[in-house]
Short mmCIF file of C-alpha atoms and ligand atoms in Angstrom, two decimals:
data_model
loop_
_atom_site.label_atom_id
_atom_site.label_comp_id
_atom_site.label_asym_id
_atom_site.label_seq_id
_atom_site.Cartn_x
_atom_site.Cartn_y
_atom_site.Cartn_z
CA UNK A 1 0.00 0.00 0.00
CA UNK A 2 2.87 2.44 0.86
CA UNK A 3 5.99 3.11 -1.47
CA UNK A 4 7.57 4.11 1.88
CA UNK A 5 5.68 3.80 4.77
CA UNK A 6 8.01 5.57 7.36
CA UNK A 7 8.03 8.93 5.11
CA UNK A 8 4.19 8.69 3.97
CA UNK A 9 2.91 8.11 7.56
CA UNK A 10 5.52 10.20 9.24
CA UNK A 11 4.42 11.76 12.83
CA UNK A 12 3.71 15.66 11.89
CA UNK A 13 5.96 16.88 14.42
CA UNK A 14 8.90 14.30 12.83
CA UNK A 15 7.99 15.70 9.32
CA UNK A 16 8.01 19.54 10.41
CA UNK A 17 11.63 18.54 11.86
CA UNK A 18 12.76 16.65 8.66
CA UNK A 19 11.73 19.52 6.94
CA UNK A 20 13.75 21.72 8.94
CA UNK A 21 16.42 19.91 8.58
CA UNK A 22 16.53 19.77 4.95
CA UNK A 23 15.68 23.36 4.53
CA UNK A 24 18.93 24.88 6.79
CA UNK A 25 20.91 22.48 4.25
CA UNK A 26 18.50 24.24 1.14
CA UNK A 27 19.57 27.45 2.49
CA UNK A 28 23.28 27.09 2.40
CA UNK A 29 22.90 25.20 -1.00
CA UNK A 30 20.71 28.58 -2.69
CA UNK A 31 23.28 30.99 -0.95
CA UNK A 32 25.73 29.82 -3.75
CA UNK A 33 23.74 31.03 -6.53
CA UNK A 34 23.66 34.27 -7.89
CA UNK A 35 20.59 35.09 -6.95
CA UNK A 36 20.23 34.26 -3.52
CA UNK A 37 23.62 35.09 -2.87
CA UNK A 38 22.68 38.42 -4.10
CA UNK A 39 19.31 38.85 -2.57
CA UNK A 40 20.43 37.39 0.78
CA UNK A 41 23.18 39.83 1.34
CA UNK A 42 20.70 42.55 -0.26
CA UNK A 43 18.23 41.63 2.95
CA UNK A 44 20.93 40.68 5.44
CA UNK A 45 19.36 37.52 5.83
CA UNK A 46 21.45 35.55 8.53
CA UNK A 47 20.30 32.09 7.18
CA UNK A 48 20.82 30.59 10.17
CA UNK A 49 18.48 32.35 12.31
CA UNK A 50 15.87 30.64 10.52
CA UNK A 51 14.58 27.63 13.19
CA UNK A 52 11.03 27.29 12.71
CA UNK A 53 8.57 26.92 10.27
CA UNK A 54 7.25 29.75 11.21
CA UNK A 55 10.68 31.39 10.00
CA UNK A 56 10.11 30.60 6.70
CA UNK A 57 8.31 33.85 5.74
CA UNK A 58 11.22 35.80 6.58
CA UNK A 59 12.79 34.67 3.15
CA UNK A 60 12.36 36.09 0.00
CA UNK A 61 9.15 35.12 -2.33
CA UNK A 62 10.52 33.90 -5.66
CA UNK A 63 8.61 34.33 -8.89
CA UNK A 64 8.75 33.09 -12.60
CA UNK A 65 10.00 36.81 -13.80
CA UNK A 66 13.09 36.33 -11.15
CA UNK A 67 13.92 32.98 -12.64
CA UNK A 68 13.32 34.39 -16.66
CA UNK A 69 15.42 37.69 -15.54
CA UNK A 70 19.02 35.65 -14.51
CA UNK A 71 17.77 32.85 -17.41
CA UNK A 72 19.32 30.31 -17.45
CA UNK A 73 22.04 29.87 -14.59
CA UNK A 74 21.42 32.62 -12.20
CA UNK A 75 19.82 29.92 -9.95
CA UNK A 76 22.36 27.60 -10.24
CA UNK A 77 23.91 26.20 -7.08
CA UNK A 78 26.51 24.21 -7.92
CA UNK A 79 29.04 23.58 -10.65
CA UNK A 80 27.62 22.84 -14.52
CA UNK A 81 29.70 19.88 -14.53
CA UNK A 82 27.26 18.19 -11.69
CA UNK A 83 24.01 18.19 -13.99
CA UNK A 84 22.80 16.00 -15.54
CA UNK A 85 19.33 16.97 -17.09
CA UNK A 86 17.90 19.71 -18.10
CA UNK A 87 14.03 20.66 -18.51
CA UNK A 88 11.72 23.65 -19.00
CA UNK A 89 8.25 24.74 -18.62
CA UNK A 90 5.67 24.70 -21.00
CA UNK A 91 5.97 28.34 -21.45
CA UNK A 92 2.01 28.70 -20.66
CA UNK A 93 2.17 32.37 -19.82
CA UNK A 94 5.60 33.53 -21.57
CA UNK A 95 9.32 32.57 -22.11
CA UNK A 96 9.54 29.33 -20.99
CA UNK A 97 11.96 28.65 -17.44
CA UNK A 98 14.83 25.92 -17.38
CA UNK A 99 15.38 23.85 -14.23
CA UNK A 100 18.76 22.19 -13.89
CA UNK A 101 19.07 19.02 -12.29
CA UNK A 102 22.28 17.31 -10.47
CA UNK A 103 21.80 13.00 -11.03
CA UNK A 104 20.56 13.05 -6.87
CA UNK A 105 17.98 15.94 -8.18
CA UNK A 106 16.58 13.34 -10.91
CA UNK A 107 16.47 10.42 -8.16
CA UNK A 108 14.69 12.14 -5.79
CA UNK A 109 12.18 13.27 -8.36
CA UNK A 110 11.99 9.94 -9.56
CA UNK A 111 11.49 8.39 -6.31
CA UNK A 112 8.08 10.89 -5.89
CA UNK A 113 6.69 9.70 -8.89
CA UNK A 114 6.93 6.56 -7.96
CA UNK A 115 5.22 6.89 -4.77
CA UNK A 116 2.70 8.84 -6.32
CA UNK A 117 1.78 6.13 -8.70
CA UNK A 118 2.24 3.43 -5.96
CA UNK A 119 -0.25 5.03 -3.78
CA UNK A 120 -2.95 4.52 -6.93
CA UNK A 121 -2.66 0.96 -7.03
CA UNK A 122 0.29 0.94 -9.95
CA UNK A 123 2.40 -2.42 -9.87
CA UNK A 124 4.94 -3.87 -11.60
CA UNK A 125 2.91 -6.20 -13.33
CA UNK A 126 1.22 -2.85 -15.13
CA UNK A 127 1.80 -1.76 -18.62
CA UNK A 128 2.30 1.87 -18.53
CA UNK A 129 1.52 4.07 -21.20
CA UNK A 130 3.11 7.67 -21.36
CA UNK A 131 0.51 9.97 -23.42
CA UNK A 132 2.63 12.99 -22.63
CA UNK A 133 4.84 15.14 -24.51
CA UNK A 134 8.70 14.02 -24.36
CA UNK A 135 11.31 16.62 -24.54
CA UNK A 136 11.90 19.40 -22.52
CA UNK A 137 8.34 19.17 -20.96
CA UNK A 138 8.63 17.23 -17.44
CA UNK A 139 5.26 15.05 -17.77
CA UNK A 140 7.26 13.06 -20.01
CA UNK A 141 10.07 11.75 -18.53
CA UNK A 142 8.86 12.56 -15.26
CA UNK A 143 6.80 9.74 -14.99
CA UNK A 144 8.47 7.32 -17.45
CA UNK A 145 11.65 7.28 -14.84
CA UNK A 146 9.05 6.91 -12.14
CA UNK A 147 6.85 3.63 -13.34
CA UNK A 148 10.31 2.49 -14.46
CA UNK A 149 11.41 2.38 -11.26
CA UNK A 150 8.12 0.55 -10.07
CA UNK A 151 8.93 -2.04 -12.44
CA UNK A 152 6.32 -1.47 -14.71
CA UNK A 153 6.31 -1.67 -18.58
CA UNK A 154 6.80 1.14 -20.21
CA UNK A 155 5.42 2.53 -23.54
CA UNK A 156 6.58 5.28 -23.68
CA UNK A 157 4.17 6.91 -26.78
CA UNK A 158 4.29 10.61 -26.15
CA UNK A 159 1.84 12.67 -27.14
CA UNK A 160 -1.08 13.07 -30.14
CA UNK A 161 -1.29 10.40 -33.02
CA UNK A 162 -4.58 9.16 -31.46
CA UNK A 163 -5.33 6.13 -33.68
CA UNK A 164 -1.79 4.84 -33.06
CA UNK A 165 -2.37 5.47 -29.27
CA UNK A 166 -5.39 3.46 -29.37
CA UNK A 167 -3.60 0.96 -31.09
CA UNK A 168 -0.81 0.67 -28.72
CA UNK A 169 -3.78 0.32 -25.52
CA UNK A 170 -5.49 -2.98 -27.42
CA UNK A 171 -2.03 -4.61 -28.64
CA UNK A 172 0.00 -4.23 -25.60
CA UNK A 173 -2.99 -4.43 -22.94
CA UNK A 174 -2.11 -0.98 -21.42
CA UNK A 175 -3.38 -0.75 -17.96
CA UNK A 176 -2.21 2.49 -16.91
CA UNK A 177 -2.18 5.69 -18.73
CA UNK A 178 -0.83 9.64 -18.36
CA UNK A 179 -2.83 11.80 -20.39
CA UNK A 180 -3.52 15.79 -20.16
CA UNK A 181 -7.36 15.70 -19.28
CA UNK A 182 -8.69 17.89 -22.28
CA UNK A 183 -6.85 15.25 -24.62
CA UNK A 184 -8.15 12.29 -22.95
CA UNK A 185 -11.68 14.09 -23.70
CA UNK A 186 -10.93 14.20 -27.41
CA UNK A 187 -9.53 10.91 -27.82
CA UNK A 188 -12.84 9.29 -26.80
CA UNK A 189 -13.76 10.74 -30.16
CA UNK A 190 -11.63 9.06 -31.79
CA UNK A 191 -12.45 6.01 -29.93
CA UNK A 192 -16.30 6.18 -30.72
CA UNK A 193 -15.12 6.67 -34.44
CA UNK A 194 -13.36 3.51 -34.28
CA UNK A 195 -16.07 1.61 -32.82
CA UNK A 196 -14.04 0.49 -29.73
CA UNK A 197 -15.56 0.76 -26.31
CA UNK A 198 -12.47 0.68 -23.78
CA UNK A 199 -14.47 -0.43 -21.14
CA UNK A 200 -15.19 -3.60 -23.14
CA UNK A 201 -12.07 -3.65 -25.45
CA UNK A 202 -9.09 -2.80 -23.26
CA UNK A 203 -7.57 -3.79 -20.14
CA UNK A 204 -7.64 0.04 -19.14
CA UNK A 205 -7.69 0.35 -15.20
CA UNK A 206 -5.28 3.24 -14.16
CA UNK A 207 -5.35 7.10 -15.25
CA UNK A 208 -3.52 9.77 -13.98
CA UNK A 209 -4.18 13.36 -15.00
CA UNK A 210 -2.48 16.15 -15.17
CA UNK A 211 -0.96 19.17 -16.36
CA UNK A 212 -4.09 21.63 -16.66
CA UNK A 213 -7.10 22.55 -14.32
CA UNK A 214 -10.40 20.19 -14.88
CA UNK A 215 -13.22 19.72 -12.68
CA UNK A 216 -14.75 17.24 -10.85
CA UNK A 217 -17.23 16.75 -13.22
CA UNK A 218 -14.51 16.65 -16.19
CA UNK A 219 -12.52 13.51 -14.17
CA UNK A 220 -15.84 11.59 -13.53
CA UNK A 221 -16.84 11.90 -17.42
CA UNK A 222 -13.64 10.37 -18.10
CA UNK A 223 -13.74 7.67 -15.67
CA UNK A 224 -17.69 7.07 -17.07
CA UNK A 225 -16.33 6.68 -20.62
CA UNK A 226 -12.89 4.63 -20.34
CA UNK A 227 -14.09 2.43 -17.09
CA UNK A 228 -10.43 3.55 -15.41
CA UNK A 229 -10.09 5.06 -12.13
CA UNK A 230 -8.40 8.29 -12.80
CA UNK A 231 -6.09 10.30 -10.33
CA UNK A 232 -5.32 13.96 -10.57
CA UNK A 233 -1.25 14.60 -10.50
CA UNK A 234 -0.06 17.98 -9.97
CA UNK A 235 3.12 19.92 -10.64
CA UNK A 236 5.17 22.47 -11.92
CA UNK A 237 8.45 22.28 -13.53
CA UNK A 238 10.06 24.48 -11.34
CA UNK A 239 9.37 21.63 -8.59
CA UNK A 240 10.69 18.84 -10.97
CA UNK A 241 7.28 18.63 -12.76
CA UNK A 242 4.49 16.27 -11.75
CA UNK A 243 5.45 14.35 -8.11
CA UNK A 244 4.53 17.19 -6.35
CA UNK A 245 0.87 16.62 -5.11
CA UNK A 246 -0.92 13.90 -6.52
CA UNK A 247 -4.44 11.86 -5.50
CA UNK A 248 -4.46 8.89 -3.01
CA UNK A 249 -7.06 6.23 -3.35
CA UNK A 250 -9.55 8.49 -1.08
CA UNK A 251 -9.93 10.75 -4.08
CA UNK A 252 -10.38 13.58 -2.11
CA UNK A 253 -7.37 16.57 -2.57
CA UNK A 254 -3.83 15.91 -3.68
CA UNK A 255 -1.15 14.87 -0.52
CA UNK A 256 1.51 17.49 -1.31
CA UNK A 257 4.74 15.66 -0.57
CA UNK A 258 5.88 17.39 2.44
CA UNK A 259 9.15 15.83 2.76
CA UNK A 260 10.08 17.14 -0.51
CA UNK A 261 8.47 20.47 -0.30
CA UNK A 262 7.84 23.63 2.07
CA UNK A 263 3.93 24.58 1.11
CA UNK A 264 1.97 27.32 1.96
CA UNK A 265 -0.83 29.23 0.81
CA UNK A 266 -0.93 33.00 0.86
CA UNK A 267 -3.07 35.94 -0.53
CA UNK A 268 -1.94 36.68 -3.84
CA UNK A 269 -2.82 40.51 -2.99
CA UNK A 270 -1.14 40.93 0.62
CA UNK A 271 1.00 38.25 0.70
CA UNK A 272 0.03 37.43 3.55
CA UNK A 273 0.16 33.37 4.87
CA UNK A 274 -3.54 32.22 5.29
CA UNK A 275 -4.67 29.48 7.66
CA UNK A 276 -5.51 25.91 6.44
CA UNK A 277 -8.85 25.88 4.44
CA UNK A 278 -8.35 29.30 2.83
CA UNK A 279 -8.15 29.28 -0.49
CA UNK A 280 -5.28 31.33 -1.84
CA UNK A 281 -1.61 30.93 -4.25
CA UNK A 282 0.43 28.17 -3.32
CA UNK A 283 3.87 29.01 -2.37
CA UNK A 284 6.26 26.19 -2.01
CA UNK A 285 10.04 25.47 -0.95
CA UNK A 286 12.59 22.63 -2.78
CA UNK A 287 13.95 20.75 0.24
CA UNK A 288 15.87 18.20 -1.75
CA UNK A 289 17.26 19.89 -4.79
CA UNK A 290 20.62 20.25 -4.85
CA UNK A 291 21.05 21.75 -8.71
CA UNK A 292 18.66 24.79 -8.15
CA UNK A 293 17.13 25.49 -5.29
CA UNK A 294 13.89 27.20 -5.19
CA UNK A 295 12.66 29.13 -2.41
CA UNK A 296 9.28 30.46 -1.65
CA UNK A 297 7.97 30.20 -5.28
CA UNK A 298 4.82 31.96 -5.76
CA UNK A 299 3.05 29.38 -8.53
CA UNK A 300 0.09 31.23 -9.36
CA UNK A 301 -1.86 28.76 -8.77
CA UNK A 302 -5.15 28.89 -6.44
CA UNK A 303 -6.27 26.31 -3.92
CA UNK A 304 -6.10 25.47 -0.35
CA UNK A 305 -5.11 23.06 2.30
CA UNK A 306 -8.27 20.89 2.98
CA UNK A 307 -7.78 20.36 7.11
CA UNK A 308 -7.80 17.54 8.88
CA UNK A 309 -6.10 14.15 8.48
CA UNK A 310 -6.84 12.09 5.64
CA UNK A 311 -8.06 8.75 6.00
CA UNK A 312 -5.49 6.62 3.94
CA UNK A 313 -3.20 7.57 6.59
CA UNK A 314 -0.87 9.67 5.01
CA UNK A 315 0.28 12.62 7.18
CA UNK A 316 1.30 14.99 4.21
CA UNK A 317 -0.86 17.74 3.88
CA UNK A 318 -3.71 17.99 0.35
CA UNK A 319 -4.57 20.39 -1.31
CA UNK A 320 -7.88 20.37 -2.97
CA UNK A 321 -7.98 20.18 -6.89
CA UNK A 322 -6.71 23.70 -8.37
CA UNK A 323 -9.50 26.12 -9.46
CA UNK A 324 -7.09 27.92 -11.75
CA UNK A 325 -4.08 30.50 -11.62
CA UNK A 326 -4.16 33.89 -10.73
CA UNK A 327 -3.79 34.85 -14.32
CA UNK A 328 -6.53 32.73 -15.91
CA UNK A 329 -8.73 34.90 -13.88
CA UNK A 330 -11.16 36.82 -16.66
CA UNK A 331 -13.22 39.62 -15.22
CA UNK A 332 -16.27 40.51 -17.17
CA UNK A 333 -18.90 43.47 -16.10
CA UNK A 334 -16.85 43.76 -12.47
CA UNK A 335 -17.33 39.54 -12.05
CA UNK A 336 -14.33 37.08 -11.67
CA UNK A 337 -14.72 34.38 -13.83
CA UNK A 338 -12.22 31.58 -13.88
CA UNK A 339 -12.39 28.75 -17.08
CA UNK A 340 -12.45 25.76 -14.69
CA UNK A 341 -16.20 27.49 -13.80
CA UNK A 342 -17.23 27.01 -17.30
CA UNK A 343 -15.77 23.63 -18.14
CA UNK A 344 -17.79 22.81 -14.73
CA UNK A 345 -21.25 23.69 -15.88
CA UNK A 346 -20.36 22.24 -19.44
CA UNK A 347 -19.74 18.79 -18.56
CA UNK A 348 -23.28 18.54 -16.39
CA UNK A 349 -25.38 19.29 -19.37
CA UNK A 350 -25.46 16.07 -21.70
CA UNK A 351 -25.28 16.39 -25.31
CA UNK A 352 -22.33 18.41 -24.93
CA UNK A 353 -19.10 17.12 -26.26
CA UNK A 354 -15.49 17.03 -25.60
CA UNK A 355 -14.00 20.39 -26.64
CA UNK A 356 -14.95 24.46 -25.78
CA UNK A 357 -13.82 27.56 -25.93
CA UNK A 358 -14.12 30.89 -24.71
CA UNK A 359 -13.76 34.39 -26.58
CA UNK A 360 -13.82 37.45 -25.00
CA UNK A 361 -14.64 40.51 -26.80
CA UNK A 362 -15.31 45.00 -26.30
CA UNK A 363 -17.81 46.34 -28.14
CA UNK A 364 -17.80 50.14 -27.18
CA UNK A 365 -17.38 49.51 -23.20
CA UNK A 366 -19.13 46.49 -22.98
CA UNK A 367 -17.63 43.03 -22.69
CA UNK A 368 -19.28 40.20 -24.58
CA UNK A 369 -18.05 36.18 -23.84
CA UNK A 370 -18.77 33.62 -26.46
CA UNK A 371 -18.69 30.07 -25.26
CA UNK A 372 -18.30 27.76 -28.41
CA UNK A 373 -19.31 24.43 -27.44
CA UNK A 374 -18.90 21.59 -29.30
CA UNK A 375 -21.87 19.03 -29.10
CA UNK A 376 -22.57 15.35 -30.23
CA UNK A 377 -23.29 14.89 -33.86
CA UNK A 378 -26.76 13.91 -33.16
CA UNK A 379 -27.91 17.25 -32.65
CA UNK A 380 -27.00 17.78 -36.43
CA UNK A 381 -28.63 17.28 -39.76
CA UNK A 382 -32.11 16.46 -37.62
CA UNK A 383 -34.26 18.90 -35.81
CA UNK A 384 -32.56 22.09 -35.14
CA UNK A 385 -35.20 23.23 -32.38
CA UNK A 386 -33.34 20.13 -30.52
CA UNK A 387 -30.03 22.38 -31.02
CA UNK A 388 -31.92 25.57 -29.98
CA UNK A 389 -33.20 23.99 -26.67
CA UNK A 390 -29.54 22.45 -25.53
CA UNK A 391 -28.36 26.06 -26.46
CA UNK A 392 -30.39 27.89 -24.19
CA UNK A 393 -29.98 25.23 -21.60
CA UNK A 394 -26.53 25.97 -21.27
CA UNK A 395 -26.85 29.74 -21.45
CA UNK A 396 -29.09 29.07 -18.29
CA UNK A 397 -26.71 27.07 -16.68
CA UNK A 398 -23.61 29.11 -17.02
CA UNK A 399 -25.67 32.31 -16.28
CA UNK A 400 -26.71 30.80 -13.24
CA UNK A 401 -23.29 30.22 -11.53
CA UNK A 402 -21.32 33.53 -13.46
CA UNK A 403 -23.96 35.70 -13.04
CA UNK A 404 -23.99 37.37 -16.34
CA UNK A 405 -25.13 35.75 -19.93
CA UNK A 406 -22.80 34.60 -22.21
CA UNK A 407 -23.56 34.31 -25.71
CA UNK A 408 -23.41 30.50 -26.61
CA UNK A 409 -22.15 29.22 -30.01
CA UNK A 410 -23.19 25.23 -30.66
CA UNK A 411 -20.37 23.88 -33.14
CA UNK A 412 -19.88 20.68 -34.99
CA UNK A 413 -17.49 17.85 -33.14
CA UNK A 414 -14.19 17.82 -33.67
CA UNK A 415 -14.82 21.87 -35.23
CA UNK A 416 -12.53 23.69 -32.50
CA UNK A 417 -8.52 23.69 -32.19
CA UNK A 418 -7.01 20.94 -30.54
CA UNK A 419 -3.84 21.02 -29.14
CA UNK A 420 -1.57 18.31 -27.85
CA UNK A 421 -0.50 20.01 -25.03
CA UNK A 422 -2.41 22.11 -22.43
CA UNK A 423 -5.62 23.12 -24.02
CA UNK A 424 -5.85 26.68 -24.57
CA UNK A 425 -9.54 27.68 -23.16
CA UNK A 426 -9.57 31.69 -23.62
CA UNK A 427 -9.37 33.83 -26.90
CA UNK A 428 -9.00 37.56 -25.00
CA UNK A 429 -9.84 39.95 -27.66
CA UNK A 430 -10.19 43.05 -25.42
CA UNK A 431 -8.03 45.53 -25.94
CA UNK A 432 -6.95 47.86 -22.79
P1 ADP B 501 3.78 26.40 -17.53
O1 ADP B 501 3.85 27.10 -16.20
O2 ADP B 501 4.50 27.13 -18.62
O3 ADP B 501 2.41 25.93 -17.93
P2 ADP B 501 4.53 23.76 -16.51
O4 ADP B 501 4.61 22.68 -17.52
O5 ADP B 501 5.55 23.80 -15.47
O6 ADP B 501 4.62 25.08 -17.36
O7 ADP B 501 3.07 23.70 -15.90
C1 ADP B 501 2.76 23.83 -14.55
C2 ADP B 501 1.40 24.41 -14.39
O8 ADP B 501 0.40 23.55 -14.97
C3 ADP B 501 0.98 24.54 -12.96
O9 ADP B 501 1.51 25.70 -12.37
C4 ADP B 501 -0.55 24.56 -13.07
O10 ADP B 501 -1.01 25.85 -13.44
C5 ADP B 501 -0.81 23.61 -14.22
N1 ADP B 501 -1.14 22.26 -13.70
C6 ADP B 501 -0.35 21.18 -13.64
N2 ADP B 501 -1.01 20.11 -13.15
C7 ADP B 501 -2.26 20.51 -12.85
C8 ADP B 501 -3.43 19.89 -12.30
N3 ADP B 501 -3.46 18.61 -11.95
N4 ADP B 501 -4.53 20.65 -12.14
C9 ADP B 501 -4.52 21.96 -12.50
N5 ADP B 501 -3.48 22.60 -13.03
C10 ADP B 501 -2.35 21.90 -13.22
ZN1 ZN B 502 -4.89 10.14 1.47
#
């Protein structure tokens, strides 16, 4: 049941200890690059006055423009001839980041992943399939080192080329897959289209997804169609990548691997910590990197710390599924509006399919959304007052939870852009 059961079940008050540990050793590890070296003489941070938790907030935030401004080695803490690996981000929001890594970097991340897949149920006796982008993008070999060192086999397919990957699921009986969620959405398309049912046709039994928000309602559509049990896996590659929170059996908020990582949650407007339950930007420490040590990183990304222990028995700290980050945030008539909200709503009304998108636009000083939906190709060709009714079903049911109407646009399957990676859910034609 436990990948390691001393760490994953550690007392909280041996954890918060471990931590400290690791993070005095962080500290005089980040003092050697150039830009904590800089910064902490800057502050006149005496490193070692830092001896509780409590301590932490005494050290500088760090944030993606810091890492893109001493791009690429200004982070480095040690010499170039110690790495081994290099990654970046997806560049989501701008110039991508890189993230060194020395060979004990890569093991450590490696060892995560595979106690984030162990917790799910994944054996070695699983066959493994790796729907992610290789390359510089971390969901890729992230997660192939990981089941590798579970034992399992390894198909390592990357991403797109959905035919093949269904291909690859029936001929090698693939149990367990990684697949972004809005991907996994289209490739039941292609799945209908080819007149296989996984539920009847494949050994599928294992999902884990990651890499871009989805809702509740998004991962239970999933699980309805493909008959897996599908875990949400959470990361950024300035932590390594995926490894970094990810879903225990329970199903109920991600254990954030507190051995690994310093978390907390604070208001993306004061800065200020907030208590457990608040929902606010995760900030989180490296405790393990050796390569580039990250301290305080704001990620942009909104959740919070659901209290109380969790009943698998893990003592690490979850956070609850994450509504979005701070820049996704759309504001429309003086309302906040986040995409997750709409993908929410979207998947509860049936007849609609596996793809949307949203398009903001001014006319004179008012803002208009569009929601293009795409919905099953029954509701074409027949009896368009079918299509008119589904149409203003859903302008009901978004209206009811953003408060204002959005006009709705009902478009063939398979009509809107598809993208391998992270789906891209906002068109913001507003001009300031
Ligand atoms: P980029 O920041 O350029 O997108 P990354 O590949 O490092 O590059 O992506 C990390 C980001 O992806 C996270 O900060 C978060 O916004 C998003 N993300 C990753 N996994 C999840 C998940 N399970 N749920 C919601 N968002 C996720
Ligand atoms: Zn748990």
């Amino acid at each position: 049941m436990y990948w390691d059961q001393k760490i994953e079940t550690m007392e909280r008050g041996e954890l918060e200890k471990l931590q400290l540990a690791r993070l005095g050793r962080t500290l005089e590890r980040a003092k050697q690059s150039e830009h904590y070296g800089r910064l902490f003489g800057q502050m006149k941070l005496a490193t070692e006055k830092i001896r509780t938790l409590a301590d932490v907030q005494e050290l500088p935030l760090t944030t993606k423009d810091d890492l893109r401004e001493l791009w690429p080695y200004g982070f480095l803490a040690c010499s170039r001839d110690e790495l081994v690996r290099m990654h970046s981000s997806s560049g989501t929001t701008g110039r991508a980041t890189v993230i060194f890594h020395t060979a004990s970097d890569i093991a450590a991340w490696t060892d995560l992943l595979a106690r984030s897949m162990y917790m799910t149920g994944m054996r070695r006796s699983d066959v493994f399939q790796n729907m992610m982008t290789y390359g510089l993008f971390t969901g890729g070999l992230g997660f192939h080192y990981g089941a590798e060192k579970i034992g399992a086999l390894v198909i390592p397919a990357g991403a797109g080329n959905s035919k093949r990957q269904i291909q690859l699921i029936r001929d090698f009986e693939t149990t367990a897959v990684h697949i972004i969620p809005s991907y996994a959405l289209h490739l039941s398309t292609v799945f209908e289209e080819t007149g296989c049912d996984p539920r009847r046709d494949t050994k599928l039994r294992l999902a884990f997804l990651g890499a871009e928000p989805h809702s509740e309602k998004m991962r239970r559509k999933i699980e309805a169609f493909y008959g897996f049990k599908a875990f949400n896996s959470y990361g950024l590659s300035e932590m390594n990548g995926p490894g970094m929170a990810f879903e225990c059996p329970e199903q109920n908020g991600m254990h954030i691997w507190e051995d690994n990582f310093i978390v907390e949650i604070i208001d993306p407007e004061t800065l200020k910590p907030l208590p457990d339950g608040e929902e606010g930007e995760l900030v989180t420490t490296t405790l393990l990197r050796e390569g580039m040590p990250i301290l305080r990183y704001r990620t942009k990304d909104l959740t919070r710390i659901i209290p109380g222990p969790c009943p698998c028995g893990r003592t690490h700290r979850r956070i609850e599924r994450i509504k979005g980050r701070t820049d996704d945030m759309m504001i429309l008539k003086g309302v906040n509006i986040f995409p997750i909200q709409i993908e929410k709503k979207l998947m509860e009304v049936p007849g609609v399919g596996t793809n949307f998108l949203i398009i903001l636009d001014r006319e004179g000083y008012n803002d208009q959304m569009t929601v293009k939906v795409e919905v099953r190709k029954e509701y074409f060709g027949g009896d368009l007052s079918q299509l008119e009714t589904l149409r203003r079903r859903i302008v009901e049911e978004l209206k009811s939870d953003i408060l204002i109407s959005p006009k709705v646009d009902l478009v063939e399957p398979d009509s809107l852009p598809k993208s391998e990676g992270k789906a891209k859910r906002v068109i913001d034609n507003r001009k300031d």
